[in-house]
Amino acid sequence: MKSHIAIEARNVVTRFGEHVIHDGVNFKINSGEIFGLLGGSGSGKTTLLREMIMLQRVSDGEMLVLGTNVAKASQKMAQKLREKWGVLFQFGALFTSLTILENVMLPMQEYTKLPQWLIEESALMKLSMVGLPAKVATMYPSELSGGMKKRAGLARALALDPKLLFLDEPTSGLDPHSARAFDELIVTLKETLGITVVMVTHDKDTIAKVLDRFVILGNK
């Protein structure tokens, strides 16, 4: 049985001026797998991820996400796509002036018409899903450890029940125990929620134990 393709890169070229980062990158990511973007420093791993989530445009070629060429998506289609994915940036990117609960509630307040009580309950459920205790809800990012910040950022990325989850160096900065616990959490979420995970990583343990498949970006 043929797997459904969640994301496909077709001859992707990325240039910054005369500097070529990607020169004809091709790969397919199947729905329901954990896929890694690997490569050395400067190989364009995070740039490729940014192109998938429409923070950057490809210079040439096509990037198809859930069947849509993101470079040619209308504003309305682009917004619909954004609501189908969640992103965890390398340092969590939590809003420091908001509590953890308010951070997780924010996407639901922005993109849904759910009543406030339901948004709050859903946010608490997401915090529980990523292994954070209820008391964390009223705390601020500055009061959390690095591992807890990552989990809080992950809870926010899951707020809209996405089909796709993008992770940029999710275990970076974590001690070995916290890193392995985070790896286990990602695998559990993939299995229980059936989501597709795209991950930029250089963590050897993550590569060996978490990824289903990967692409290696090389420097010329």
mmCIF file of C-alpha atoms in Angstrom:
data_model
loop_
_atom_site.group_PDB
_atom_site.id
_atom_site.type_symbol
_atom_site.label_atom_id
_atom_site.label_comp_id
_atom_site.label_asym_id
_atom_site.label_seq_id
_atom_site.Cartn_x
_atom_site.Cartn_y
_atom_site.Cartn_z
ATOM 1 C CA MET A 1 0.000 0.000 0.000
ATOM 2 C CA LYS A 2 1.431 3.344 -1.067
ATOM 3 C CA SER A 3 1.986 5.886 1.721
ATOM 4 C CA HIS A 4 0.373 9.292 1.480
ATOM 5 C CA ILE A 5 2.943 12.029 0.867
ATOM 6 C CA ALA A 6 2.743 14.864 3.403
ATOM 7 C CA ILE A 7 5.619 16.977 2.048
ATOM 8 C CA GLU A 8 7.630 16.848 -1.148
ATOM 9 C CA ALA A 9 10.640 18.865 -2.283
ATOM 10 C CA ARG A 10 11.126 18.946 -6.050
ATOM 11 C CA ASN A 11 14.481 20.252 -7.294
ATOM 12 C CA VAL A 12 14.531 22.944 -4.598
ATOM 13 C CA VAL A 13 17.115 25.669 -5.118
ATOM 14 C CA THR A 14 17.854 28.319 -2.485
ATOM 15 C CA ARG A 15 20.102 31.291 -3.169
ATOM 16 C CA PHE A 16 21.160 34.275 -1.096
ATOM 17 C CA GLY A 17 22.602 36.611 -3.677
ATOM 18 C CA GLU A 18 25.275 34.606 -5.486
ATOM 19 C CA HIS A 19 25.570 32.108 -2.619
ATOM 20 C CA VAL A 20 23.740 28.843 -3.339
ATOM 21 C CA ILE A 21 22.523 26.975 -0.234
ATOM 22 C CA HIS A 22 20.430 24.257 -1.903
ATOM 23 C CA ASP A 23 21.009 23.107 -5.453
ATOM 24 C CA GLY A 24 18.344 20.656 -6.601
ATOM 25 C CA VAL A 25 17.128 19.092 -3.320
ATOM 26 C CA ASN A 26 14.589 16.270 -3.699
ATOM 27 C CA PHE A 27 12.801 14.189 -1.049
ATOM 28 C CA LYS A 28 9.367 12.976 0.037
ATOM 29 C CA ILE A 29 8.028 12.798 3.589
ATOM 30 C CA ASN A 30 5.334 10.214 4.260
ATOM 31 C CA SER A 31 2.358 10.959 6.487
ATOM 32 C CA GLY A 32 2.767 9.605 10.001
ATOM 33 C CA GLU A 33 6.558 9.346 10.073
ATOM 34 C CA ILE A 34 9.333 11.191 11.887
ATOM 35 C CA PHE A 35 11.609 12.598 9.205
ATOM 36 C CA GLY A 36 14.992 14.190 9.853
ATOM 37 C CA LEU A 37 16.806 17.024 8.096
ATOM 38 C CA LEU A 38 20.484 16.328 8.718
ATOM 39 C CA GLY A 39 23.734 17.904 7.611
ATOM 40 C CA GLY A 40 26.690 19.947 8.726
ATOM 41 C CA SER A 41 26.709 23.557 9.829
ATOM 42 C CA GLY A 42 25.750 25.823 6.937
ATOM 43 C CA SER A 43 24.134 23.041 4.905
ATOM 44 C CA GLY A 44 20.731 24.752 5.089
ATOM 45 C CA LYS A 45 18.729 22.451 7.380
ATOM 46 C CA THR A 46 16.814 25.196 9.157
ATOM 47 C CA THR A 47 16.479 27.154 5.909
ATOM 48 C CA LEU A 48 14.739 24.154 4.357
ATOM 49 C CA LEU A 49 12.381 23.927 7.328
ATOM 50 C CA ARG A 50 11.633 27.663 7.044
ATOM 51 C CA GLU A 51 10.721 27.139 3.381
ATOM 52 C CA MET A 52 8.243 24.421 4.377
ATOM 53 C CA ILE A 53 6.461 26.714 6.839
ATOM 54 C CA MET A 54 6.456 29.720 4.491
ATOM 55 C CA LEU A 55 8.891 31.878 6.435
ATOM 56 C CA GLN A 56 11.089 31.856 3.345
ATOM 57 C CA ARG A 57 10.548 31.226 -0.358
ATOM 58 C CA VAL A 58 12.492 28.788 -2.502
ATOM 59 C CA SER A 59 14.505 30.415 -5.299
ATOM 60 C CA ASP A 60 13.562 27.685 -7.761
ATOM 61 C CA GLY A 61 11.805 24.321 -7.759
ATOM 62 C CA GLU A 62 8.730 23.382 -5.730
ATOM 63 C CA MET A 63 7.977 22.760 -2.073
ATOM 64 C CA LEU A 64 4.677 20.910 -1.716
ATOM 65 C CA VAL A 65 3.076 20.760 1.740
ATOM 66 C CA LEU A 66 -0.128 18.727 2.080
ATOM 67 C CA GLY A 67 -0.424 18.855 -1.705
ATOM 68 C CA THR A 68 -0.044 22.627 -1.999
ATOM 69 C CA ASN A 69 2.878 24.424 -3.634
ATOM 70 C CA VAL A 70 3.538 26.853 -0.774
ATOM 71 C CA ALA A 71 5.305 29.371 -3.029
ATOM 72 C CA LYS A 72 2.119 29.825 -5.060
ATOM 73 C CA ALA A 73 -0.449 29.569 -2.246
ATOM 74 C CA SER A 74 -2.990 32.365 -2.017
ATOM 75 C CA GLN A 75 -3.197 34.303 1.236
ATOM 76 C CA LYS A 76 -6.337 32.382 2.197
ATOM 77 C CA MET A 77 -4.781 29.002 1.415
ATOM 78 C CA ALA A 78 -1.586 29.959 3.226
ATOM 79 C CA GLN A 79 -3.580 30.742 6.364
ATOM 80 C CA LYS A 80 -5.430 27.417 6.171
ATOM 81 C CA LEU A 81 -2.106 25.607 5.848
ATOM 82 C CA ARG A 82 -0.619 27.397 8.867
ATOM 83 C CA GLU A 83 -3.507 26.132 10.962
ATOM 84 C CA LYS A 84 -2.584 22.547 10.013
ATOM 85 C CA TRP A 85 0.932 22.630 11.425
ATOM 86 C CA GLY A 86 2.691 23.422 14.659
ATOM 87 C CA VAL A 87 6.265 24.646 15.063
ATOM 88 C CA LEU A 88 8.714 24.338 17.937
ATOM 89 C CA PHE A 89 11.643 26.675 17.386
ATOM 90 C CA GLN A 90 15.054 25.897 18.861
ATOM 91 C CA PHE A 91 14.691 28.026 21.989
ATOM 92 C CA GLY A 92 10.945 27.602 22.459
ATOM 93 C CA ALA A 93 10.086 31.179 21.380
ATOM 94 C CA LEU A 94 7.628 31.580 24.260
ATOM 95 C CA PHE A 95 6.245 35.033 24.971
ATOM 96 C CA THR A 96 7.985 36.038 28.186
ATOM 97 C CA SER A 97 5.222 38.416 29.318
ATOM 98 C CA LEU A 98 2.560 35.673 29.193
ATOM 99 C CA THR A 99 2.056 32.745 31.545
ATOM 100 C CA ILE A 100 2.605 29.268 30.156
ATOM 101 C CA LEU A 101 -1.163 28.719 29.961
ATOM 102 C CA GLU A 102 -1.618 32.011 28.096
ATOM 103 C CA ASN A 103 1.142 31.016 25.657
ATOM 104 C CA VAL A 104 -0.624 27.748 24.834
ATOM 105 C CA MET A 105 -4.050 29.410 24.621
ATOM 106 C CA LEU A 106 -2.863 32.056 22.159
ATOM 107 C CA PRO A 107 -3.143 30.058 18.885
ATOM 108 C CA MET A 108 -6.669 28.943 19.805
ATOM 109 C CA GLN A 109 -7.675 32.520 20.627
ATOM 110 C CA GLU A 110 -6.256 33.703 17.299
ATOM 111 C CA TYR A 111 -7.563 30.996 14.974
ATOM 112 C CA THR A 112 -10.715 29.511 16.532
ATOM 113 C CA LYS A 113 -14.061 30.752 17.790
ATOM 114 C CA LEU A 114 -14.145 28.435 20.787
ATOM 115 C CA PRO A 115 -15.433 29.852 24.084
ATOM 116 C CA GLN A 116 -12.777 30.975 26.542
ATOM 117 C CA TRP A 117 -13.509 28.193 29.047
ATOM 118 C CA LEU A 118 -13.011 25.522 26.388
ATOM 119 C CA ILE A 119 -9.796 27.142 25.164
ATOM 120 C CA GLU A 120 -8.469 27.104 28.716
ATOM 121 C CA GLU A 121 -9.411 23.455 29.233
ATOM 122 C CA SER A 122 -7.859 22.488 25.902
ATOM 123 C CA ALA A 123 -4.638 24.327 26.788
ATOM 124 C CA LEU A 124 -4.435 22.538 30.149
ATOM 125 C CA MET A 125 -4.933 19.229 28.333
ATOM 126 C CA LYS A 126 -2.060 20.033 25.955
ATOM 127 C CA LEU A 127 0.219 20.825 28.901
ATOM 128 C CA SER A 128 -0.679 17.484 30.453
ATOM 129 C CA MET A 129 -0.100 15.751 27.111
ATOM 130 C CA VAL A 130 3.522 16.934 27.026
ATOM 131 C CA GLY A 131 4.143 15.872 30.622
ATOM 132 C CA LEU A 132 3.923 19.205 32.445
ATOM 133 C CA PRO A 133 2.149 19.433 35.833
ATOM 134 C CA ALA A 134 -0.886 21.691 36.253
ATOM 135 C CA LYS A 135 1.053 24.127 38.471
ATOM 136 C CA VAL A 136 3.176 25.151 35.478
ATOM 137 C CA ALA A 137 0.143 26.835 33.881
ATOM 138 C CA THR A 138 0.408 29.954 36.066
ATOM 139 C CA MET A 139 4.198 30.227 35.805
ATOM 140 C CA TYR A 140 6.176 32.393 33.380
ATOM 141 C CA PRO A 141 8.855 31.140 30.950
ATOM 142 C CA SER A 142 11.631 32.655 33.084
ATOM 143 C CA GLU A 143 10.586 30.345 35.938
ATOM 144 C CA LEU A 144 11.021 27.136 33.932
ATOM 145 C CA SER A 145 14.019 24.933 33.233
ATOM 146 C CA GLY A 146 15.218 24.460 29.663
ATOM 147 C CA GLY A 147 13.466 21.112 29.336
ATOM 148 C CA MET A 148 10.181 22.491 30.673
ATOM 149 C CA LYS A 149 10.361 25.438 28.253
ATOM 150 C CA LYS A 150 10.754 22.979 25.362
ATOM 151 C CA ARG A 151 7.701 21.043 26.554
ATOM 152 C CA ALA A 152 5.689 24.237 26.964
ATOM 153 C CA GLY A 153 6.657 25.289 23.436
ATOM 154 C CA LEU A 154 5.630 21.855 22.207
ATOM 155 C CA ALA A 155 2.253 22.182 23.952
ATOM 156 C CA ARG A 156 1.687 25.466 22.115
ATOM 157 C CA ALA A 157 2.736 23.846 18.813
ATOM 158 C CA LEU A 158 0.043 21.194 19.415
ATOM 159 C CA ALA A 159 -2.652 23.725 20.366
ATOM 160 C CA LEU A 160 -4.567 23.491 17.069
ATOM 161 C CA ASP A 161 -4.281 19.678 16.782
ATOM 162 C CA PRO A 162 -1.961 19.923 13.756
ATOM 163 C CA LYS A 163 -1.331 17.301 11.098
ATOM 164 C CA LEU A 164 2.319 18.359 10.841
ATOM 165 C CA LEU A 165 4.809 19.137 13.593
ATOM 166 C CA PHE A 166 8.068 20.946 12.789
ATOM 167 C CA LEU A 167 10.912 20.800 15.319
ATOM 168 C CA ASP A 168 14.147 22.796 15.053
ATOM 169 C CA GLU A 169 16.908 21.180 17.140
ATOM 170 C CA PRO A 170 14.430 20.079 19.841
ATOM 171 C CA THR A 171 17.040 18.569 22.184
ATOM 172 C CA SER A 172 19.619 21.340 21.797
ATOM 173 C CA GLY A 173 20.723 22.714 25.168
ATOM 174 C CA LEU A 174 19.197 19.861 27.171
ATOM 175 C CA ASP A 175 21.114 17.526 29.467
ATOM 176 C CA PRO A 176 21.268 13.890 28.259
ATOM 177 C CA HIS A 177 18.446 12.683 30.530
ATOM 178 C CA SER A 178 16.094 15.501 29.486
ATOM 179 C CA ALA A 179 17.018 15.026 25.831
ATOM 180 C CA ARG A 180 16.156 11.321 25.871
ATOM 181 C CA ALA A 181 12.911 12.012 27.741
ATOM 182 C CA PHE A 182 11.992 14.563 25.059
ATOM 183 C CA ASP A 183 12.799 12.042 22.332
ATOM 184 C CA GLU A 184 10.466 9.516 23.965
ATOM 185 C CA LEU A 185 7.738 12.154 24.171
ATOM 186 C CA ILE A 186 7.986 12.896 20.432
ATOM 187 C CA VAL A 187 7.692 9.206 19.542
ATOM 188 C CA THR A 188 4.703 8.803 21.871
ATOM 189 C CA LEU A 189 2.948 11.832 20.372
ATOM 190 C CA LYS A 190 3.539 10.544 16.852
ATOM 191 C CA GLU A 191 2.090 7.159 17.727
ATOM 192 C CA THR A 192 -0.912 8.432 19.703
ATOM 193 C CA LEU A 193 -1.838 11.422 17.523
ATOM 194 C CA GLY A 194 -0.769 10.042 14.135
ATOM 195 C CA ILE A 195 1.008 13.261 13.240
ATOM 196 C CA THR A 196 3.875 13.740 10.794
ATOM 197 C CA VAL A 197 7.034 15.116 12.409
ATOM 198 C CA VAL A 198 9.799 16.961 10.557
ATOM 199 C CA MET A 199 12.893 17.511 12.648
ATOM 200 C CA VAL A 200 16.162 19.394 12.225
ATOM 201 C CA THR A 201 18.704 17.692 14.471
ATOM 202 C CA HIS A 202 22.359 16.810 14.931
ATOM 203 C CA ASP A 203 21.749 14.716 18.079
ATOM 204 C CA LYS A 204 23.182 11.256 17.352
ATOM 205 C CA ASP A 205 20.894 9.485 19.828
ATOM 206 C CA THR A 206 17.840 11.173 18.317
ATOM 207 C CA ILE A 207 18.961 10.168 14.834
ATOM 208 C CA ALA A 208 19.489 6.552 15.893
ATOM 209 C CA LYS A 209 16.387 6.044 18.046
ATOM 210 C CA VAL A 210 13.696 8.456 16.838
ATOM 211 C CA LEU A 211 13.888 9.087 13.110
ATOM 212 C CA ASP A 212 12.059 6.802 10.676
ATOM 213 C CA ARG A 213 13.881 8.264 7.673
ATOM 214 C CA PHE A 214 16.069 11.259 6.910
ATOM 215 C CA VAL A 215 17.804 13.285 4.225
ATOM 216 C CA ILE A 216 21.403 14.481 4.539
ATOM 217 C CA LEU A 217 22.220 17.904 3.113
ATOM 218 C CA GLY A 218 25.815 18.081 1.942
ATOM 219 C CA ASN A 219 28.117 20.997 1.202
ATOM 220 C CA LYS A 220 29.645 21.194 -2.229
#
